[in-house]
mmCIF file of C-alpha atoms in Angstrom:
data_model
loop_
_atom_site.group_PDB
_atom_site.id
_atom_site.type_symbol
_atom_site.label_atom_id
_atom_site.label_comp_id
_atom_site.label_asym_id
_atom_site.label_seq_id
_atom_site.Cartn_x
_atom_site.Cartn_y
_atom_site.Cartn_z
ATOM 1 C CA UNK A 99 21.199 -33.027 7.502
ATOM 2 C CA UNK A 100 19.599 -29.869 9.009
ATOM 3 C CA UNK A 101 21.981 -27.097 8.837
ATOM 4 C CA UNK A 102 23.043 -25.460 12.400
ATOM 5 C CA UNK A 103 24.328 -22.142 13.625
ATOM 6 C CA UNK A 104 28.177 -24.322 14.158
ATOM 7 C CA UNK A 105 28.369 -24.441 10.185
ATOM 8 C CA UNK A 106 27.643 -21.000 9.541
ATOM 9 C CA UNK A 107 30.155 -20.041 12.312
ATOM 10 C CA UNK A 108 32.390 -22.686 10.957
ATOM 11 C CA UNK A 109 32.040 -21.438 7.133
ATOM 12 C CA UNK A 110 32.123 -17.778 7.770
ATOM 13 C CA UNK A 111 35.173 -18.029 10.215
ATOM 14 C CA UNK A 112 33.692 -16.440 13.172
ATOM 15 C CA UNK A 113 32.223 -17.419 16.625
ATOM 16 C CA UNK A 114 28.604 -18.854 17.141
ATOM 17 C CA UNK A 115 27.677 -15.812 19.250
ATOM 18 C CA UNK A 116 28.701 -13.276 16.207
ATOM 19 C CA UNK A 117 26.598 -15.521 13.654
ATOM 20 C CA UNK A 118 23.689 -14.830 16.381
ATOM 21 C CA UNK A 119 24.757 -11.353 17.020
ATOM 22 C CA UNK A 120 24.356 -10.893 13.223
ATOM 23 C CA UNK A 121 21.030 -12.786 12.549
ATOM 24 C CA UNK A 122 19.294 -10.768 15.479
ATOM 25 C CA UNK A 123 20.458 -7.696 13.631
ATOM 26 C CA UNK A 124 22.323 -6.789 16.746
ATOM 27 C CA UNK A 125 24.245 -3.526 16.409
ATOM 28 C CA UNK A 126 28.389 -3.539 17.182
ATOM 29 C CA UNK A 127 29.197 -6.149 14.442
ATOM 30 C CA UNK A 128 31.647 -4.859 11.774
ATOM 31 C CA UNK A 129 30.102 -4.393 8.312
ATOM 32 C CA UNK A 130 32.723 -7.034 6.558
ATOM 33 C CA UNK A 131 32.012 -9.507 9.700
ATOM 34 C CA UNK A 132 28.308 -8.913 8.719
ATOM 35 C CA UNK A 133 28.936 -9.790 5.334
ATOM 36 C CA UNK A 134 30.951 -12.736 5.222
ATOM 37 C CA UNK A 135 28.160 -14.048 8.208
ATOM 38 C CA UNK A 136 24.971 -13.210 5.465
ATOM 39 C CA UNK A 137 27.404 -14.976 2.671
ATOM 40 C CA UNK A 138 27.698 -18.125 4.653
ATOM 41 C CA UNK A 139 24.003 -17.856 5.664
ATOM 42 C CA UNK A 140 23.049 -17.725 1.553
ATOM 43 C CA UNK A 141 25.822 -20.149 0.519
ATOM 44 C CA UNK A 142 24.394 -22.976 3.421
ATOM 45 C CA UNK A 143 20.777 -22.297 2.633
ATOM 46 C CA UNK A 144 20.902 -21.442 6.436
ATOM 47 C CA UNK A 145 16.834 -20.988 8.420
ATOM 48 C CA UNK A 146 17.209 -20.041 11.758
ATOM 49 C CA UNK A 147 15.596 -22.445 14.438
ATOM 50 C CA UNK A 148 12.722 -19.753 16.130
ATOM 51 C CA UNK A 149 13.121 -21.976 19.174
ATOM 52 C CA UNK A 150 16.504 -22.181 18.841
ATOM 53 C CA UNK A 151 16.603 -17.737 18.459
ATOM 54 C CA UNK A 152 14.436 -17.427 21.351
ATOM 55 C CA UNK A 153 16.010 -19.603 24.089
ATOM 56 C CA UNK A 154 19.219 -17.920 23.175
ATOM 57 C CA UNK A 155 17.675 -14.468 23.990
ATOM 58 C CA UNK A 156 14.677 -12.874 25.200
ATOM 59 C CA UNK A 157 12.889 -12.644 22.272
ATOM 60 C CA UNK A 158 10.714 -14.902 21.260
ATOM 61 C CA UNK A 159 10.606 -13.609 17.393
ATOM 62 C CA UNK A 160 7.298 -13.359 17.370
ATOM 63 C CA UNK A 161 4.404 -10.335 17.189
ATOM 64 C CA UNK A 162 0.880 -10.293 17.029
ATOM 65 C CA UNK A 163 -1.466 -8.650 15.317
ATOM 66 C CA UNK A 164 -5.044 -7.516 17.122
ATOM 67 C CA UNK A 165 -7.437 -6.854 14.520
ATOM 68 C CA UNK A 166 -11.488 -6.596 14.772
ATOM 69 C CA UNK A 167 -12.754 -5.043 11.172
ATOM 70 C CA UNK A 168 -15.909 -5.995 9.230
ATOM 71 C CA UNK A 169 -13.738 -5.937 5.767
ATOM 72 C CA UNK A 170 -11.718 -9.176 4.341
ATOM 73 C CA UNK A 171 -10.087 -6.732 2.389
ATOM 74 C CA UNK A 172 -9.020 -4.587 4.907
ATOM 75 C CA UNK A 173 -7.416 -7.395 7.289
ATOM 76 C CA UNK A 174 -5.859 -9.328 4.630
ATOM 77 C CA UNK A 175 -4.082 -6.518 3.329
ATOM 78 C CA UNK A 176 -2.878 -5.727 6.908
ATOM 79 C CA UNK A 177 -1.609 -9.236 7.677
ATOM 80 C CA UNK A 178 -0.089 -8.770 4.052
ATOM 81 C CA UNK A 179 2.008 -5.500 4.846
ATOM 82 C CA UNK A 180 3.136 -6.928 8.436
ATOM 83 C CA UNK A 181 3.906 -10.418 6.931
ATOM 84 C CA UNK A 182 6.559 -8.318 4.367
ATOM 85 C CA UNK A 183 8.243 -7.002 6.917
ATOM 86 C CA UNK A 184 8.091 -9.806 9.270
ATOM 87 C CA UNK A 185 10.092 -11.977 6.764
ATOM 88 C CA UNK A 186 13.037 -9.857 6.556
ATOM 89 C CA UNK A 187 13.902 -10.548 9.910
ATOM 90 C CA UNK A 188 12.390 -14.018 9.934
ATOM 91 C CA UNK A 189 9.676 -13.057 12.553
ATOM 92 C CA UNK A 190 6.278 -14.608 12.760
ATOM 93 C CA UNK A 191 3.098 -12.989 12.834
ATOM 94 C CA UNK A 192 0.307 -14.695 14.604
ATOM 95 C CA UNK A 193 -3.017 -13.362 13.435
ATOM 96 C CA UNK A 194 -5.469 -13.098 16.181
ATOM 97 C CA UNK A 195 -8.960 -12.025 15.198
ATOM 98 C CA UNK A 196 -11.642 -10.484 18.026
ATOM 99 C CA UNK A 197 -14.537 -9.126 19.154
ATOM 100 C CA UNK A 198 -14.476 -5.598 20.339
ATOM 101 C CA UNK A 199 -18.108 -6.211 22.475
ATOM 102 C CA UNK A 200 -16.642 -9.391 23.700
ATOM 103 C CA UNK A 201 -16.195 -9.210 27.794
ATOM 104 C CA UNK A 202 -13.398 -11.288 27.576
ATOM 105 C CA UNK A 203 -11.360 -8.870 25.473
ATOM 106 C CA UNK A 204 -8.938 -8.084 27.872
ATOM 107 C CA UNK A 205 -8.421 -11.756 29.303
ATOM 108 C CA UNK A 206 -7.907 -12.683 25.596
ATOM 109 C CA UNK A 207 -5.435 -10.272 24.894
ATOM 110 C CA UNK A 208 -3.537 -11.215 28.264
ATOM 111 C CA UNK A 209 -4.083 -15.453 27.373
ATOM 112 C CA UNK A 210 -2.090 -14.572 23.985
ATOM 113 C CA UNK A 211 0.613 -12.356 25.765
ATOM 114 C CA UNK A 212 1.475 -15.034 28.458
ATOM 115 C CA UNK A 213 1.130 -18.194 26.056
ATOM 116 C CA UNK A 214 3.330 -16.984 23.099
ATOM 117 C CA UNK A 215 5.549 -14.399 24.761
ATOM 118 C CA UNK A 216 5.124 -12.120 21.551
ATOM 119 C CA UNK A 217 8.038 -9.528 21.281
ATOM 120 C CA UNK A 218 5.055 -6.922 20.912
ATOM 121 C CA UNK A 219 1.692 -6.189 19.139
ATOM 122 C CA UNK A 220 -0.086 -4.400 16.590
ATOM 123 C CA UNK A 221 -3.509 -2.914 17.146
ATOM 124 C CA UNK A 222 -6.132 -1.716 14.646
ATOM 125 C CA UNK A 223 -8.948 0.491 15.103
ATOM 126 C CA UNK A 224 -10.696 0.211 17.556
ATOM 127 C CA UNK A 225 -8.859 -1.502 19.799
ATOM 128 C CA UNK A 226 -5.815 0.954 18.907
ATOM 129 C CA UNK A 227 -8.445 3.268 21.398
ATOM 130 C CA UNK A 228 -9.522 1.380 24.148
ATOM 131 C CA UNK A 229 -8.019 2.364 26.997
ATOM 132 C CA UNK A 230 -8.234 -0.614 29.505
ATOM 133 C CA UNK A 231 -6.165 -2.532 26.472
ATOM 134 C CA UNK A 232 -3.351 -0.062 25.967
ATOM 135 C CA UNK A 233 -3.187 0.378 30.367
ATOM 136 C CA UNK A 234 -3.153 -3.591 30.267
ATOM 137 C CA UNK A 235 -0.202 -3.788 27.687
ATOM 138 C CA UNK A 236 1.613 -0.928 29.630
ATOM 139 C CA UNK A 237 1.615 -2.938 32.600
ATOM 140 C CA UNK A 238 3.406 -6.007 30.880
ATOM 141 C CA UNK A 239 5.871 -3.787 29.544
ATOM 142 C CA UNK A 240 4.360 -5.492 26.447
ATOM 143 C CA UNK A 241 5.382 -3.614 23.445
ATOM 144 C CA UNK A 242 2.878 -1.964 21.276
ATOM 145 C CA UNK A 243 2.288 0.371 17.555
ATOM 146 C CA UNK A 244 -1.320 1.945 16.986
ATOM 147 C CA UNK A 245 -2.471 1.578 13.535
ATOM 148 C CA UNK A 246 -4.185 4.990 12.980
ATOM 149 C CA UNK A 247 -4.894 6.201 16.618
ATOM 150 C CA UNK A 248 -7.511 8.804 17.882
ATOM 151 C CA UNK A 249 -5.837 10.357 20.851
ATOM 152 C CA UNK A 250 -3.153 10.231 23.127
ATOM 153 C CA UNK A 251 -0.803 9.735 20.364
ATOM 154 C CA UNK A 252 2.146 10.192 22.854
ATOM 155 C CA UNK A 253 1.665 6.637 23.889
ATOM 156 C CA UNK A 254 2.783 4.534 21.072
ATOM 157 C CA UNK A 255 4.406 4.650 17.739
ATOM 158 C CA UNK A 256 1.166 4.866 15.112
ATOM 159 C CA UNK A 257 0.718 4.921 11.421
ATOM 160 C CA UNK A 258 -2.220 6.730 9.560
ATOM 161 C CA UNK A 259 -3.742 8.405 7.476
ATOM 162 C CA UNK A 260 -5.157 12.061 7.298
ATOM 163 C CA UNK A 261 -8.957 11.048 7.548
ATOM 164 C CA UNK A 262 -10.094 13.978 7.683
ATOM 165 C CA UNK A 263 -8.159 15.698 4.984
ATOM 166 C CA UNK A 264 -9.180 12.637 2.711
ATOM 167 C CA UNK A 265 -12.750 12.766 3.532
ATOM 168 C CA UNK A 266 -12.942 16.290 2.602
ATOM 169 C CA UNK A 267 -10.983 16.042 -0.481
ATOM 170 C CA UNK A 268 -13.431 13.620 -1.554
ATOM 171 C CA UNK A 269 -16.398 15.782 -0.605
ATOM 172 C CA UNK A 270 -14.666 18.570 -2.792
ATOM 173 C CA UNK A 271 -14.112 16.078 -5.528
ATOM 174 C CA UNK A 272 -18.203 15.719 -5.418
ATOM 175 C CA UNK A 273 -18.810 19.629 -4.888
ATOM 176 C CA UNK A 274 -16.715 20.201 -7.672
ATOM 177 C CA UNK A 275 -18.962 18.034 -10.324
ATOM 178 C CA UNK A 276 -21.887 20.268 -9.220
ATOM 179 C CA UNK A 277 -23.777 18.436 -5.978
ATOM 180 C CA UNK A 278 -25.046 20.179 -3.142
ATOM 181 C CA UNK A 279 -27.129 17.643 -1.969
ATOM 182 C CA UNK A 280 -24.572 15.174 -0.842
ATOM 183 C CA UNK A 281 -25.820 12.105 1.785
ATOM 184 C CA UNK A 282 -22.813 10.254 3.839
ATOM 185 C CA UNK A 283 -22.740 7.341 5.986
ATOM 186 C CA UNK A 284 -20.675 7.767 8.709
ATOM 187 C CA UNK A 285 -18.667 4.562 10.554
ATOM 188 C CA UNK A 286 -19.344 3.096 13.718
ATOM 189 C CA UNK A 287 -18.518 5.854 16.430
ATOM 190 C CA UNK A 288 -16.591 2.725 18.607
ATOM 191 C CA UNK A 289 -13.706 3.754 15.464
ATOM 192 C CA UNK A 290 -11.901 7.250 16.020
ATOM 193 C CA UNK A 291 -11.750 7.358 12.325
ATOM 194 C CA UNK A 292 -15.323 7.430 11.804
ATOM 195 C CA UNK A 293 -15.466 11.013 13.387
ATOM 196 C CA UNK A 294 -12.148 11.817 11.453
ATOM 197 C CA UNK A 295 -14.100 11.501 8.198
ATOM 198 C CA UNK A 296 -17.058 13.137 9.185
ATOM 199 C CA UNK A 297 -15.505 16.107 10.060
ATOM 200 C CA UNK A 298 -13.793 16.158 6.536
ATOM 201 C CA UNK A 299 -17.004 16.039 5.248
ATOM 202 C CA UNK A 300 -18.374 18.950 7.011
ATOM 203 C CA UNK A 301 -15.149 21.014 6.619
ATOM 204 C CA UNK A 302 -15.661 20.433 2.723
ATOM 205 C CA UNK A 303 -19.013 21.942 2.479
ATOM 206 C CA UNK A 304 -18.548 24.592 4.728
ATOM 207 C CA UNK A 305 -15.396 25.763 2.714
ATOM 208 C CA UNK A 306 -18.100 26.854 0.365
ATOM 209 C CA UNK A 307 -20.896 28.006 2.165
ATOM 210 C CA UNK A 308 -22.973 24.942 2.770
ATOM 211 C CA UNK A 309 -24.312 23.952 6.616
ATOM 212 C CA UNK A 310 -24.099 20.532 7.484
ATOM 213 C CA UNK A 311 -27.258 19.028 7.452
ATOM 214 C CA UNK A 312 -27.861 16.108 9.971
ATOM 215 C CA UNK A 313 -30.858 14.575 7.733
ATOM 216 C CA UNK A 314 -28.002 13.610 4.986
ATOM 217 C CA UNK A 315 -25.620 11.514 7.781
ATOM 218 C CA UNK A 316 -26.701 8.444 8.325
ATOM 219 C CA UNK A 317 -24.700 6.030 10.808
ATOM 220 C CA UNK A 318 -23.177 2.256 8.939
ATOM 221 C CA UNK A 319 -20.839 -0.151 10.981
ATOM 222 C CA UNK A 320 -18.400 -0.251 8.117
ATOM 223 C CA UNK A 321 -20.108 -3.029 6.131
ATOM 224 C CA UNK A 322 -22.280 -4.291 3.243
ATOM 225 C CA UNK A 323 -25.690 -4.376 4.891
ATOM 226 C CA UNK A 324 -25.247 -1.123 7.037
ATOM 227 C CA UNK A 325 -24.203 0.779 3.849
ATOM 228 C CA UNK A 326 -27.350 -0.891 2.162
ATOM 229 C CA UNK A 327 -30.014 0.296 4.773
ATOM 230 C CA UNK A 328 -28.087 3.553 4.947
ATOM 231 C CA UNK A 329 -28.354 4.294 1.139
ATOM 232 C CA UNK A 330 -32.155 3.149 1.246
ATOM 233 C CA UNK A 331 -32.792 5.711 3.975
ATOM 234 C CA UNK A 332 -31.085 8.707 2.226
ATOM 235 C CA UNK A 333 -32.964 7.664 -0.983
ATOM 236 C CA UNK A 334 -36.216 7.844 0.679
ATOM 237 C CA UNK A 335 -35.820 11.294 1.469
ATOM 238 C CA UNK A 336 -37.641 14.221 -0.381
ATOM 239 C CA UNK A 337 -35.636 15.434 -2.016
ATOM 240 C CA UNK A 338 -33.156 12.662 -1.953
ATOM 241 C CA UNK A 339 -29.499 13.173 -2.561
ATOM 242 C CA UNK A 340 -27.630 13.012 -5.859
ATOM 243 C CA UNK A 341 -24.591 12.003 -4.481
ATOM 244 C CA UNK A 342 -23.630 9.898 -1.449
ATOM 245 C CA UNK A 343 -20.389 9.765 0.235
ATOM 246 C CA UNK A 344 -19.499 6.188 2.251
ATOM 247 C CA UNK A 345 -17.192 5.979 4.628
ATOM 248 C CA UNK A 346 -15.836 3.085 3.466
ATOM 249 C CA UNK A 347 -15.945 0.811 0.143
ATOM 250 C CA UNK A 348 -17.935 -2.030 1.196
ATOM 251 C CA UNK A 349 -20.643 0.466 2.718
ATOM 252 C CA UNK A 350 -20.152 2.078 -0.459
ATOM 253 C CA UNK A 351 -21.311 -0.812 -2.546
ATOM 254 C CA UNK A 352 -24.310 -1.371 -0.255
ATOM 255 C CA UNK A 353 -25.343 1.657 -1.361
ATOM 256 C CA UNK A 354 -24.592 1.133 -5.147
ATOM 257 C CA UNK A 355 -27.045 -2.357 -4.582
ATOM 258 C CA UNK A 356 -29.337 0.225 -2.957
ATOM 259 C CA UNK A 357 -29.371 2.271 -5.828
ATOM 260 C CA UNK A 358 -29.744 -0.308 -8.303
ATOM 261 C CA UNK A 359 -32.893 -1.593 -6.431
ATOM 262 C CA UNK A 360 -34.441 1.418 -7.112
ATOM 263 C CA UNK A 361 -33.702 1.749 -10.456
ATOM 264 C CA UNK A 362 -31.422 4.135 -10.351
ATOM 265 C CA UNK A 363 -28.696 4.782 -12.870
ATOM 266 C CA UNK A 364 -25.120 5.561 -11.678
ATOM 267 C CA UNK A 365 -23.839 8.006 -12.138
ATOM 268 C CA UNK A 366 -26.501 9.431 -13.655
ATOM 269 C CA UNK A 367 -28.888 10.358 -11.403
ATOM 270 C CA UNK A 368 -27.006 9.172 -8.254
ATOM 271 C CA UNK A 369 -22.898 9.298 -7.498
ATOM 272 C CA UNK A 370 -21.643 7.083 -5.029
ATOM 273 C CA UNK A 371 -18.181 7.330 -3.559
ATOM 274 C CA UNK A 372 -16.316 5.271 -1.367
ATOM 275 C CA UNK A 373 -12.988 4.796 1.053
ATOM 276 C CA UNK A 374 -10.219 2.428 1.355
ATOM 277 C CA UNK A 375 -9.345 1.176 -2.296
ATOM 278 C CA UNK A 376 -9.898 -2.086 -1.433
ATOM 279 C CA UNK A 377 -10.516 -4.630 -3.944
ATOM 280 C CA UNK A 378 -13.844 -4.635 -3.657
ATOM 281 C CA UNK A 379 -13.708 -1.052 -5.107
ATOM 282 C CA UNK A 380 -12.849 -2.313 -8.815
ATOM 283 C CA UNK A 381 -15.411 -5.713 -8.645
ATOM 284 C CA UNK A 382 -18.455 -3.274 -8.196
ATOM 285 C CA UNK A 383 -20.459 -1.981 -10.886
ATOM 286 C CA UNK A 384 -19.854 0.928 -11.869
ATOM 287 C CA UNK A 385 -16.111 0.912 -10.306
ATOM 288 C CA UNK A 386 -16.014 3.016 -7.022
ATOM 289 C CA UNK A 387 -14.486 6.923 -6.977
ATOM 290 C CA UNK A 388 -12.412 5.987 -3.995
ATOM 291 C CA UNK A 389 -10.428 7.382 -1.196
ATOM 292 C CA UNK A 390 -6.841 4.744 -1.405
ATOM 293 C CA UNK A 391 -6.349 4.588 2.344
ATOM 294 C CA UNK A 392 -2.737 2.192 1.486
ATOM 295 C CA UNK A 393 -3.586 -0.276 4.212
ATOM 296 C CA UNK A 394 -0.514 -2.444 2.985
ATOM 297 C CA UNK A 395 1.963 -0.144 3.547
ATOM 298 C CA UNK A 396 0.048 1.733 6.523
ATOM 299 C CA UNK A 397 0.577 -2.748 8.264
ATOM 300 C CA UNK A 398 4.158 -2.760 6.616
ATOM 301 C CA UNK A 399 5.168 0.784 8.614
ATOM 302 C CA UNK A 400 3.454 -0.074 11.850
ATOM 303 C CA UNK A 401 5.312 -3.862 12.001
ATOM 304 C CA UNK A 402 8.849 -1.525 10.829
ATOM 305 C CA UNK A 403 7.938 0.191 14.369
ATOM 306 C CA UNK A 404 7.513 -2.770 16.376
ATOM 307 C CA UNK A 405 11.028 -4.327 15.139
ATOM 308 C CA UNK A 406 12.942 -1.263 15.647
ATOM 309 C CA UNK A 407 15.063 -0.478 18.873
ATOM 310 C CA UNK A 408 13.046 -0.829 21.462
ATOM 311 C CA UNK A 409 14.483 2.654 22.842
ATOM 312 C CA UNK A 410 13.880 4.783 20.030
ATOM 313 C CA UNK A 411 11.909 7.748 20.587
ATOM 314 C CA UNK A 412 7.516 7.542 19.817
ATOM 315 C CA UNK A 413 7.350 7.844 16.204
ATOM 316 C CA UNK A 414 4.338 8.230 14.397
ATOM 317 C CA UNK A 415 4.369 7.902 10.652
ATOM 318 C CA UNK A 416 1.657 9.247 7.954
ATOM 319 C CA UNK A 417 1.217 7.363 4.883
ATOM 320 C CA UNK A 418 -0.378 9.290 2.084
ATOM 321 C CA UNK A 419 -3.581 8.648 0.998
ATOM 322 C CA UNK A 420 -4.811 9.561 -2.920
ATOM 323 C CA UNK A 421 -8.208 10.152 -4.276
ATOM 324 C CA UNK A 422 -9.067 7.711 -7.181
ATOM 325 C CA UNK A 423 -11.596 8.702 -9.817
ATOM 326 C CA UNK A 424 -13.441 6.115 -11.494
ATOM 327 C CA UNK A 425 -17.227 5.252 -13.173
ATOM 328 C CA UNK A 426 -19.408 6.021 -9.878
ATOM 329 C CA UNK A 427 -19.716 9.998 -9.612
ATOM 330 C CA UNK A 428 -20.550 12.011 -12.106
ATOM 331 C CA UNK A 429 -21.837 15.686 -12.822
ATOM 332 C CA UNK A 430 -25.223 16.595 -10.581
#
């Protein structure tokens, strides 16, 4: 038989509504009452009904994640880092993919709030920056964390990255093994970190003299073919670069394939560098020289922010991010 609430209240010798009080992680319960509550809950094997949790509150244990990125390997390590934090407190996370250009964004967004009564949501870039979607959750009172935010930060909690200290520390990186001549494909301006990165990359080579140069930035959309025809362009120049900087690793690898086309050998007569750390960044050959952007933990922090008191003041948390050397750059 399916073991209730009444048994662990019966086995741990207090009341049904301290057992709840306890599995919501309510505050005001004594630490030994606690105890002998998660003892009876790990002697009985106990799961908490979500139905059951959510008609006995007003939570529906629940939260969402909103996430529109061109990268497997960037969502499924964000539903990875939420899902860890999720199951400490036995919440679900519902997974809801879509389109940024779609008209029916915010009717979408408002069909998920009303039909699943989510506790709150997560947003990536860009949707983290579109107005109309952060008035419309305001409005609700539906709660909300940023994932890595490009203004108005006072709105929400957020979690990020520096961008634009990463992007130049990777330009540096490059500067530093001799190249002058350094091409970089920007992300999608609809994503507040694409300018982010691009200003690291400026601030970089102006630290040492160098003018940006708008015939070396090309524009990608964060994926394999943009970072491709990117690459190709750059390499058609005369003269072309010897390095290229991607703003992210599966633009990066386009332009590896690019390079390769032309029978070019890496890193010896071109470096290519990437950002993110995905997976993706050890399958290529040669391995990527990489911004880590820790997506996992960057999910795991934002969902941390989303269960914690709903009072507590607008917290925004930076994750460190850690430039990774491998077999794609090289001295000029």
């Amino acid at each position: 038989m399916r073991v209730t609430i009444k048994d662990v209240s019966r086995v741990s010798g207090v009341s049904i509504k301290t057992v709840s009080r306890v599995l919501n992680k309510e505050r005001y319960v004594g630490t030994e009452t606690r105890a002998r509550v998660e003892a009876a809950v790990a002697e009985l094997n106990f799961r908490p009904s979500m139905a059951a949790r959510s008609l006995a509150g007003k939570r529906s244990f629940q939260i969402a994640l909103i996430c529109d990125n061109p990268s497997p390997y960037y969502v499924y390590e964000m539903q990875s880092g939420i899902r860890d934090r999720c199951a400490l407190d036995g919440v679900r996370m519902i997974a809801q993919p879509y389109d940024r250009n779609s008209p029916t964004l915010l009717d979408d967004i408002e069909n998920l709030v009303e039909a699943t009564h989510v506790d709150g949501l997560i947003l990536t870039p860009p949707v983290s920056d579109y107005p109309a979607v952060l008035d419309l959750l305001a409005k609700r009172g539906v709660r909300f964390v940023r994932v890595s935010p490009g203004s108005a930060a006072e709105l929400a909690p957020s979690t990020f990255i520096d961008n634009e200290a990463a992007a130049a520390a990777m330009t540096a990186h490059l500067l530093g093994l001799g190249h002058r001549r350094i091409g970089f494909i920007a992300g999608h301006p609809s994503y507040a970190t694409s300018g982010q990165r691009m200003q690291g990359y400026a601030k970089a080579l102006g630290q040492i003299g160098i003018a940006l140069d708008p015939v070396l930035v090309r524009e990608g959309s964060y994926d394999f073919a943009s970072g491709a025809a990117a690459a190709e362009e750059l390499l058609a120049l005369n003269p072309p670069p010897t390095a290229i900087f991607a703003s992210s690793d599966d633009m990066a690898a386009g332009a590896l394939t690019a390079a390769h086309r032309r029978g070019l050998s890496v890193p010896g007569q071109l470096s290519v560098a990437g950002f993110d750390d995905t997976a993706l960044a050890g399958f290529v050959w040669p391995p990527l020289t990489t911004i880590r952007q820790p997506t996992r933990v960057m999910a795991y922090q934002a969902a941390d922010l989303l269960l914690g008191a709903a009072d507590a003041p607008v917290e925004r948390r930076e994750v460190a991010f850690e430039l990774v050397v491998r077999e794609s750059t090289g001295s000029v």
